[in-house]
mmCIF file of C-alpha atoms and ligand atoms in Angstrom:
data_model
loop_
_atom_site.group_PDB
_atom_site.id
_atom_site.type_symbol
_atom_site.label_atom_id
_atom_site.label_comp_id
_atom_site.label_asym_id
_atom_site.label_seq_id
_atom_site.Cartn_x
_atom_site.Cartn_y
_atom_site.Cartn_z
ATOM 1 C CA UNK A 1 10.169 -13.358 -17.183
ATOM 2 C CA UNK A 2 10.811 -9.624 -16.982
ATOM 3 C CA UNK A 3 7.179 -9.098 -18.069
ATOM 4 C CA UNK A 4 5.929 -11.128 -15.116
ATOM 5 C CA UNK A 5 7.999 -9.018 -12.714
ATOM 6 C CA UNK A 6 6.790 -5.797 -14.352
ATOM 7 C CA UNK A 7 3.228 -7.095 -14.026
ATOM 8 C CA UNK A 8 3.491 -7.423 -10.221
ATOM 9 C CA UNK A 9 5.430 -4.182 -9.870
ATOM 10 C CA UNK A 10 2.773 -2.262 -11.801
ATOM 11 C CA UNK A 11 -0.081 -4.029 -10.031
ATOM 12 C CA UNK A 12 1.383 -3.086 -6.608
ATOM 13 C CA UNK A 13 1.781 0.511 -7.670
ATOM 14 C CA UNK A 14 -1.775 0.657 -8.994
ATOM 15 C CA UNK A 15 -3.205 -0.936 -5.835
ATOM 16 C CA UNK A 16 -1.300 1.426 -3.525
ATOM 17 C CA UNK A 17 1.280 -0.990 -2.085
ATOM 18 C CA UNK A 18 4.910 0.098 -1.704
ATOM 19 C CA UNK A 19 6.297 -3.308 -2.770
ATOM 20 C CA UNK A 20 5.389 -6.170 -5.089
ATOM 21 C CA UNK A 21 6.066 -8.596 -2.222
ATOM 22 C CA UNK A 22 2.453 -8.049 -1.105
ATOM 23 C CA UNK A 23 1.344 -10.729 -3.588
ATOM 24 C CA UNK A 24 3.417 -13.373 -1.779
ATOM 25 C CA UNK A 25 1.052 -12.905 1.161
ATOM 26 C CA UNK A 26 -2.080 -12.299 -0.904
ATOM 27 C CA UNK A 27 -1.652 -15.553 -2.846
ATOM 28 C CA UNK A 28 -1.308 -17.532 0.386
ATOM 29 C CA UNK A 29 -4.309 -15.714 1.845
ATOM 30 C CA UNK A 30 -6.464 -16.534 -1.182
ATOM 31 C CA UNK A 31 -5.534 -20.204 -1.021
ATOM 32 C CA UNK A 32 -5.239 -20.887 2.729
ATOM 33 C CA UNK A 33 -7.197 -18.070 4.464
ATOM 34 C CA UNK A 34 -4.557 -17.501 7.104
ATOM 35 C CA UNK A 35 -5.774 -14.048 8.158
ATOM 36 C CA UNK A 36 -9.250 -13.745 9.650
ATOM 37 C CA UNK A 37 -11.546 -10.747 10.139
ATOM 38 C CA UNK A 38 -10.864 -9.185 13.546
ATOM 39 C CA UNK A 39 -7.538 -11.031 13.857
ATOM 40 C CA UNK A 40 -4.323 -9.741 15.434
ATOM 41 C CA UNK A 41 -1.284 -9.967 13.173
ATOM 42 C CA UNK A 42 2.404 -9.631 14.048
ATOM 43 C CA UNK A 43 4.468 -8.759 10.939
ATOM 44 C CA UNK A 44 8.225 -9.351 11.291
ATOM 45 C CA UNK A 45 10.455 -7.566 8.764
ATOM 46 C CA UNK A 46 7.655 -5.279 7.584
ATOM 47 C CA UNK A 47 9.466 -2.542 5.630
ATOM 48 C CA UNK A 48 8.339 -0.904 3.321
ATOM 49 C CA UNK A 49 4.973 -2.019 4.666
ATOM 50 C CA UNK A 50 3.051 -3.929 1.977
ATOM 51 C CA UNK A 51 2.255 -7.018 4.054
ATOM 52 C CA UNK A 52 1.135 -4.871 6.980
ATOM 53 C CA UNK A 53 -1.151 -2.771 4.787
ATOM 54 C CA UNK A 54 -2.634 -5.897 3.219
ATOM 55 C CA UNK A 55 -3.074 -7.541 6.640
ATOM 56 C CA UNK A 56 -4.695 -4.392 8.052
ATOM 57 C CA UNK A 57 -7.211 -4.351 5.179
ATOM 58 C CA UNK A 58 -7.896 -8.060 5.498
ATOM 59 C CA UNK A 59 -8.486 -8.192 9.271
ATOM 60 C CA UNK A 60 -10.448 -4.921 9.166
ATOM 61 C CA UNK A 61 -11.225 -2.328 11.820
ATOM 62 C CA UNK A 62 -11.791 -4.885 14.610
ATOM 63 C CA UNK A 63 -8.304 -6.296 14.060
ATOM 64 C CA UNK A 64 -4.805 -5.129 14.978
ATOM 65 C CA UNK A 65 -1.433 -5.185 13.228
ATOM 66 C CA UNK A 66 1.913 -4.804 15.003
ATOM 67 C CA UNK A 67 4.851 -4.556 12.637
ATOM 68 C CA UNK A 68 8.564 -4.228 13.079
ATOM 69 C CA UNK A 69 11.674 -3.758 11.021
ATOM 70 C CA UNK A 70 15.270 -2.593 11.208
ATOM 71 C CA UNK A 71 14.097 0.320 9.083
ATOM 72 C CA UNK A 72 11.515 2.873 10.195
ATOM 73 C CA UNK A 73 8.202 2.301 8.395
ATOM 74 C CA UNK A 74 4.952 4.226 8.176
ATOM 75 C CA UNK A 75 1.606 4.117 6.393
ATOM 76 C CA UNK A 76 -1.947 2.924 6.828
ATOM 77 C CA UNK A 77 -4.552 4.714 8.868
ATOM 78 C CA UNK A 78 -7.164 4.465 6.132
ATOM 79 C CA UNK A 79 -10.881 3.821 6.520
ATOM 80 C CA UNK A 80 -11.829 0.172 6.963
ATOM 81 C CA UNK A 81 -8.339 -0.894 8.001
ATOM 82 C CA UNK A 82 -7.017 -2.178 11.330
ATOM 83 C CA UNK A 83 -4.659 0.171 13.154
ATOM 84 C CA UNK A 84 -0.982 -0.571 12.421
ATOM 85 C CA UNK A 85 1.643 -0.009 15.130
ATOM 86 C CA UNK A 86 5.040 0.360 13.488
ATOM 87 C CA UNK A 87 8.047 -0.578 15.621
ATOM 88 C CA UNK A 88 11.619 0.202 14.656
ATOM 89 C CA UNK A 89 14.200 -2.323 15.834
ATOM 90 C CA UNK A 90 15.853 -5.714 15.563
ATOM 91 C CA UNK A 91 13.775 -8.840 16.234
ATOM 92 C CA UNK A 92 16.822 -10.618 17.649
ATOM 93 C CA UNK A 93 16.846 -7.990 20.418
ATOM 94 C CA UNK A 94 14.883 -9.325 23.436
ATOM 95 C CA UNK A 95 13.721 -5.818 24.316
ATOM 96 C CA UNK A 96 11.648 -5.758 21.098
ATOM 97 C CA UNK A 97 9.399 -8.480 22.481
ATOM 98 C CA UNK A 98 8.392 -6.300 25.426
ATOM 99 C CA UNK A 99 7.608 -3.512 22.959
ATOM 100 C CA UNK A 100 5.410 -5.886 20.940
ATOM 101 C CA UNK A 101 3.704 -7.131 24.120
ATOM 102 C CA UNK A 102 2.789 -3.574 25.068
ATOM 103 C CA UNK A 103 0.374 -3.583 22.103
ATOM 104 C CA UNK A 104 -0.986 -7.125 22.429
ATOM 105 C CA UNK A 105 -0.182 -10.116 24.626
ATOM 106 C CA UNK A 106 -1.171 -12.616 21.929
ATOM 107 C CA UNK A 107 -1.626 -12.807 18.154
ATOM 108 C CA UNK A 108 -3.673 -14.938 15.769
ATOM 109 C CA UNK A 109 -1.014 -14.842 13.065
ATOM 110 C CA UNK A 110 2.735 -14.222 12.983
ATOM 111 C CA UNK A 111 4.076 -13.534 9.497
ATOM 112 C CA UNK A 112 7.704 -12.991 8.570
ATOM 113 C CA UNK A 113 9.136 -11.826 5.255
ATOM 114 C CA UNK A 114 12.502 -11.116 6.896
ATOM 115 C CA UNK A 115 15.536 -11.470 4.707
ATOM 116 C CA UNK A 116 19.178 -10.942 5.582
ATOM 117 C CA UNK A 117 21.277 -8.405 3.730
ATOM 118 C CA UNK A 118 22.685 -10.745 1.068
ATOM 119 C CA UNK A 119 26.453 -11.055 0.667
ATOM 120 C CA UNK A 120 26.666 -13.131 -2.509
ATOM 121 C CA UNK A 121 27.905 -16.102 -0.507
ATOM 122 C CA UNK A 122 24.961 -18.462 -1.026
ATOM 123 C CA UNK A 123 25.734 -20.702 1.943
ATOM 124 C CA UNK A 124 26.215 -17.795 4.374
ATOM 125 C CA UNK A 125 23.062 -16.024 3.115
ATOM 126 C CA UNK A 126 21.034 -19.202 3.495
ATOM 127 C CA UNK A 127 22.298 -19.753 7.048
ATOM 128 C CA UNK A 128 21.427 -16.141 7.936
ATOM 129 C CA UNK A 129 17.954 -16.576 6.465
ATOM 130 C CA UNK A 130 17.488 -19.789 8.443
ATOM 131 C CA UNK A 131 18.570 -18.036 11.653
ATOM 132 C CA UNK A 132 15.935 -15.321 11.025
ATOM 133 C CA UNK A 133 13.295 -17.963 10.282
ATOM 134 C CA UNK A 134 14.133 -19.792 13.528
ATOM 135 C CA UNK A 135 13.964 -16.525 15.440
ATOM 136 C CA UNK A 136 10.539 -15.880 13.864
ATOM 137 C CA UNK A 137 9.378 -19.313 14.983
ATOM 138 C CA UNK A 138 10.616 -18.679 18.536
ATOM 139 C CA UNK A 139 8.757 -15.340 18.568
ATOM 140 C CA UNK A 140 5.641 -17.047 17.175
ATOM 141 C CA UNK A 141 5.808 -19.560 20.028
ATOM 142 C CA UNK A 142 5.784 -16.707 22.523
ATOM 143 C CA UNK A 143 2.842 -14.882 21.003
ATOM 144 C CA UNK A 144 0.540 -17.234 19.060
ATOM 145 C CA UNK A 145 -2.837 -18.261 20.423
ATOM 146 C CA UNK A 146 -3.799 -21.940 20.211
ATOM 147 C CA UNK A 147 -4.827 -22.563 16.612
ATOM 148 C CA UNK A 148 -2.725 -19.610 15.386
ATOM 149 C CA UNK A 149 -0.937 -19.330 12.048
ATOM 150 C CA UNK A 150 2.733 -18.863 11.092
ATOM 151 C CA UNK A 151 3.884 -17.832 7.581
ATOM 152 C CA UNK A 152 7.609 -17.354 7.177
ATOM 153 C CA UNK A 153 10.128 -16.760 4.407
ATOM 154 C CA UNK A 154 13.290 -18.847 4.287
ATOM 155 C CA UNK A 155 15.953 -19.349 1.603
ATOM 156 C CA UNK A 156 16.030 -22.922 0.337
ATOM 157 C CA UNK A 157 19.109 -24.960 1.137
ATOM 158 C CA UNK A 158 20.765 -27.008 3.802
ATOM 159 C CA UNK A 159 18.652 -27.533 6.953
ATOM 160 C CA UNK A 160 15.400 -26.167 5.495
ATOM 161 C CA UNK A 161 13.833 -29.616 5.766
ATOM 162 C CA UNK A 162 14.834 -29.601 9.440
ATOM 163 C CA UNK A 163 13.163 -26.197 9.858
ATOM 164 C CA UNK A 164 9.953 -27.453 8.201
ATOM 165 C CA UNK A 165 10.026 -30.410 10.605
ATOM 166 C CA UNK A 166 10.343 -27.970 13.544
ATOM 167 C CA UNK A 167 7.251 -26.122 12.276
ATOM 168 C CA UNK A 168 5.415 -29.411 11.700
ATOM 169 C CA UNK A 169 6.104 -30.462 15.294
ATOM 170 C CA UNK A 170 4.361 -27.345 16.602
ATOM 171 C CA UNK A 171 1.429 -26.946 14.189
ATOM 172 C CA UNK A 172 -1.403 -29.148 13.020
ATOM 173 C CA UNK A 173 -0.239 -28.745 9.425
ATOM 174 C CA UNK A 174 2.953 -27.446 7.813
ATOM 175 C CA UNK A 175 3.657 -26.905 4.157
ATOM 176 C CA UNK A 176 6.158 -25.167 1.904
ATOM 177 C CA UNK A 177 4.629 -22.527 -0.371
ATOM 178 C CA UNK A 178 6.216 -20.969 -3.467
ATOM 179 C CA UNK A 179 3.903 -18.160 -4.626
ATOM 180 C CA UNK A 180 3.706 -17.434 -8.370
ATOM 181 C CA UNK A 181 4.727 -13.840 -7.633
ATOM 182 C CA UNK A 182 8.032 -15.054 -6.125
ATOM 183 C CA UNK A 183 10.690 -15.034 -8.827
ATOM 184 C CA UNK A 184 11.304 -18.653 -9.916
ATOM 185 C CA UNK A 185 15.070 -18.048 -9.800
ATOM 186 C CA UNK A 186 14.806 -16.756 -6.206
ATOM 187 C CA UNK A 187 15.684 -19.313 -3.545
ATOM 188 C CA UNK A 188 12.988 -18.004 -1.230
ATOM 189 C CA UNK A 189 10.087 -20.196 -0.185
ATOM 190 C CA UNK A 190 7.503 -19.705 2.562
ATOM 191 C CA UNK A 191 6.773 -22.154 5.332
ATOM 192 C CA UNK A 192 3.151 -22.122 6.443
ATOM 193 C CA UNK A 193 2.162 -23.631 9.773
ATOM 194 C CA UNK A 194 -1.555 -23.690 10.614
ATOM 195 C CA UNK A 195 -3.168 -24.733 13.892
ATOM 196 C CA UNK A 196 -0.548 -23.843 16.497
ATOM 197 C CA UNK A 197 -0.456 -26.319 19.352
ATOM 198 C CA UNK A 198 -3.500 -28.300 18.246
HETATM 199 C C1 SAM B 1 11.714 -8.348 1.848
HETATM 200 S S1 SAM B 1 11.720 -7.101 3.068
HETATM 201 C C2 SAM B 1 10.075 -7.147 3.665
HETATM 202 C C3 SAM B 1 9.027 -6.615 2.719
HETATM 203 C C4 SAM B 1 7.660 -6.468 3.379
HETATM 204 N N1 SAM B 1 7.082 -7.773 3.684
HETATM 205 C C5 SAM B 1 6.671 -5.750 2.479
HETATM 206 O O1 SAM B 1 5.822 -6.414 1.866
HETATM 207 O O2 SAM B 1 6.748 -4.521 2.386
HETATM 208 C C6 SAM B 1 12.653 -7.827 4.338
HETATM 209 C C7 SAM B 1 12.837 -6.948 5.557
HETATM 210 O O3 SAM B 1 13.391 -7.729 6.634
HETATM 211 C C8 SAM B 1 14.018 -6.804 7.495
HETATM 212 N N2 SAM B 1 14.872 -7.480 8.484
HETATM 213 C C9 SAM B 1 15.970 -8.247 8.264
HETATM 214 N N3 SAM B 1 16.532 -8.642 9.413
HETATM 215 C C10 SAM B 1 15.755 -8.131 10.416
HETATM 216 C C11 SAM B 1 15.831 -8.168 11.844
HETATM 217 N N4 SAM B 1 16.819 -8.841 12.466
HETATM 218 N N5 SAM B 1 14.883 -7.513 12.575
HETATM 219 C C12 SAM B 1 13.888 -6.826 11.929
HETATM 220 N N6 SAM B 1 13.779 -6.754 10.581
HETATM 221 C C13 SAM B 1 14.701 -7.387 9.828
HETATM 222 C C14 SAM B 1 14.791 -5.910 6.525
HETATM 223 O O4 SAM B 1 15.131 -4.675 7.125
HETATM 224 C C15 SAM B 1 13.814 -5.774 5.355
HETATM 225 O O5 SAM B 1 13.117 -4.552 5.396
#
């Protein structure tokens, strides 16, 4: 097991990503093609920036990435990549939405790898994660274009099926994804909604 983790850690370092979590987006991209060339991507909970860097490379120079986190984040600006606008703040704060809107009124994909600061109380952590996932879905509803994509982390547990049903009600398809690069013992899964409002 440790070897698998070391594999992704080393791979991320070699490929210039600050975190191994990048492969949880890359695997979904390779299988489901959620990010398109020239697309606009909103990345919620972006720090230290791996998903944003990957998204910026994938959508290319005609695209746009707006990213936000409780922690200040920087990076990008390389040839062939979309510009990344890093915002520092809390997504539960309504004022953040106006700051996002200042960069783009609509997005083709909203991705969220947000995780609460874990307390060790499994039930409380799961409820916090679910609250962040629901906030991400509400933000996605404000910003996604018709046909847009939503990819969101949530800790498995009570009410996750209800959350998947909420995504299913808003998207053409909804599925739960567990990337190989996500530790098997981790309770995280990703909910992927494709085809917003169609
Ligand atoms: C697993 S990390 C994200 C890693 C990132 N996807 C990457 O590949 O570099 C989860 C992030 O969610 C952020 N987060 C948690 N709650 C948040 C909130 N309410 N608003 C904004 N960011 C939040 C945390 O600060 C943390 O940096």
